[in-house]
């Protein structure tokens, strides 16, 4: 057997990704089953002209309230759920449909399930096939062999299996009165007597896996039917029925292709990413979704990042950007941790070049890489069974008669410590890289993943052929995408400040500009300075002066007052300590302005790829000194035009306390009603990257302080790793609510307390909706009570990670990118059978999904949709609408900037070494990160420092 690792190698450091798991352990579109108690993220229904599905679902609307979708004559009748208390929901029950906006027809990537099981479904628990957790694919192969080889007479018709604990059968299996049975399964046949006689060897007998099936429940499809009709609560029976349909559509593809929960990937369409160690495969996502009156299958294309197959040494060299093996040792000593992070968890097979045993490599079970050694094979020693000390190089020479070509190259440690020279390892094809894509390769992934709406739908249709629904024993799917009615909302009117040639504007296609407009509330810049982290030869003084002049013009055109027209301009040299350099420039500004004060703004010009420098500047400004900082890329501002500086001024104005624009009160009365002052909040949580232990999650809370829902403040805190619910939400909200009260009383001279709170929550999956209501809503209520705010609360979850897409049927209805126009809303055809949800799309290919969990304010559907749409237009960093409400977007940004709260010189290792930590190590590391997290400077709490 291969040598074992020795203790002198050390345990290595933690495995750490970038730490932006986007706030969900099981996001919509990645979980293996729908979440308990709630429908899943995308549902659909075909138009009435398609006719009823073949299983004969009763017609909808008998004796129940109904409305024509959007009030449009001839559109599909949308039916409200029964209003009785016996129909329970997690979120708010739908009470109305929206009617505002103009109507268009769109296609969606949903396909009608025209046949689903009608007979009783039998649910079995699976115990085994091992006392340890096996990969889902291996479990599937074991159960497949059980059905086709071991006991085909028992499993007729075939059962479906989710790869873990659930089997579903169309009939009760013949297990007798106990309704349970245990089977012995081998994945290979034992050698035949003839083979034994021919070879003279019986060999090792194949491993036996014990699989025990126990009847758990019966599922009556009538329960699912009643749920789709709005007559049945979403209870466990409904959940299990939908789970069974998802297992039906996923089992065959997951047996044939690499898969990642709800998506599987094929190599029919793939692309190499040079210098990355991985390649991209086209994949397909599928999920059974409940809609009003029927089931639909949501199908979408997806992208898999796959480890390149082949010799591990070649893949490692590709990752490090090397062509010559002779350079590997030198590069490796510098980049070992980075390479280890990339390879940790990948499966390899031992393949000793040139030996007959190499032919058996494919039969050997793959080994999982734990770490990469810091020494070469010729410098790693162990004591063998004969108590002889050998190097790994000597072991392979003596045992395998193989002389290593690169004995100075490292080994990989696998399993319980076996050491394999890197040149003797091969990566099998089809392994998903479950790590974050490095920033330098993000563009390649996006280019491969992005398709315009019509080509995307064509690719999805191609995927239907791969999915082969027509060959399923349990399911039939209409191959035509569902067509449905949508509405395009009117954009809100935006108001700018006094002196504007255009005081109000209604955006067209989601965009506008700053021409002839003054900020609604322009800020003042008393003193400022410019610091340049480029060589003077690259960023010359005349270029710097032009930049200053461009900024001054943009500030003044927006209405800002600038007291200092000739700011100090200083170049940093490579040896400068960033914090001390900034302090030095600040003192110069202080002396230059007769000691009247330091700079209120620092403009920093940065070179390309300056992430660490950016973090140091933001830590200095936001955390330690409380001064606004604006970073610019030297490449962009060297010869920038007026539009560039106008965009910069948008950010600077709000960082200094100004307000760029506000929604006109009459266009969004639900937000700006003076009789009902409103606080709008956005909240988010992000987690460490998959597989990383010992790093905290980060939670953010954002809320408006003004009455026009345009000026926001924020807070960010570290919390226990992978905890989705916000830890200490009440403690975050109370001081912010007091600031709201102080601003409205002191600045706006309005003494009335807010009477409405609208809480937009990002980053939770549907399985966590109940937790939001049970954990976060009470904290919001407690914060209101402690601050004397007697407000009615509305809680809305905004989801972005789903696979619902819309394509305009009439090309004349599309925007310039061929997407649906900004403001497209769907709330009746592919939404939840019971609960209040809707989709709202703005100039991107993916709509946002809104789920209303709680609503004491009793907003109408039109009011909720209009206020959500309006909030997409108050994003201060751009003159265009954004895809989600601004406070949600801001909460996202605040979480992403959480690293800035740590001292850059504090030695906090965000990336880790790629090696897993035990529980004690993870806890110790997490506690160190939580202690090192520094709060926001008091001055920054009052402004939009995150813009």
mmCIF file with all atom_site columns, C-alpha atoms in Angstrom, residues 124 154-155 172-181 183 213-215:
data_model
loop_
_atom_site.group_PDB
_atom_site.id
_atom_site.type_symbol
_atom_site.label_atom_id
_atom_site.label_alt_id
_atom_site.label_comp_id
_atom_site.label_asym_id
_atom_site.label_entity_id
_atom_site.label_seq_id
_atom_site.pdbx_PDB_ins_code
_atom_site.Cartn_x
_atom_site.Cartn_y
_atom_site.Cartn_z
_atom_site.occupancy
_atom_site.B_iso_or_equiv
_atom_site.pdbx_formal_charge
_atom_site.auth_seq_id
_atom_site.auth_comp_id
_atom_site.auth_asym_id
_atom_site.auth_atom_id
_atom_site.pdbx_PDB_model_num
ATOM 1  C CA . UNK A 1 124 ? -40.350 3.987  1.396  1.00 0.00 ? 124 UNK A CA 1
ATOM 2  C CA . UNK A 1 154 ? -39.981 -7.203 -6.960 1.00 0.00 ? 154 UNK A CA 1
ATOM 3  C CA . UNK A 1 155 ? -39.429 -3.845 -8.647 1.00 0.00 ? 155 UNK A CA 1
ATOM 4  C CA . UNK A 1 172 ? -46.933 -1.438 -2.816 1.00 0.00 ? 172 UNK A CA 1
ATOM 5  C CA . UNK A 1 173 ? -43.892 -3.676 -2.929 1.00 0.00 ? 173 UNK A CA 1
ATOM 6  C CA . UNK A 1 174 ? -44.466 -7.341 -1.945 1.00 0.00 ? 174 UNK A CA 1
ATOM 7  C CA . UNK A 1 175 ? -42.742 -7.287 1.429  1.00 0.00 ? 175 UNK A CA 1
ATOM 8  C CA . UNK A 1 176 ? -45.474 -9.072 3.417  1.00 0.00 ? 176 UNK A CA 1
ATOM 9  C CA . UNK A 1 177 ? -47.109 -7.914 6.660  1.00 0.00 ? 177 UNK A CA 1
ATOM 10 C CA . UNK A 1 178 ? -43.935 -6.234 7.970  1.00 0.00 ? 178 UNK A CA 1
ATOM 11 C CA . UNK A 1 179 ? -43.823 -4.005 4.869  1.00 0.00 ? 179 UNK A CA 1
ATOM 12 C CA . UNK A 1 180 ? -40.031 -4.022 5.120  1.00 0.00 ? 180 UNK A CA 1
ATOM 13 C CA . UNK A 1 181 ? -37.247 -6.033 3.473  1.00 0.00 ? 181 UNK A CA 1
ATOM 14 C CA . UNK A 1 183 ? -31.481 -6.893 0.220  1.00 0.00 ? 183 UNK A CA 1
ATOM 15 C CA . UNK A 1 213 ? -36.595 -0.578 2.456  1.00 0.00 ? 213 UNK A CA 1
ATOM 16 C CA . UNK A 1 214 ? -39.392 0.197  4.904  1.00 0.00 ? 214 UNK A CA 1
ATOM 17 C CA . UNK A 1 215 ? -42.862 1.428  3.956  1.00 0.00 ? 215 UNK A CA 1
#
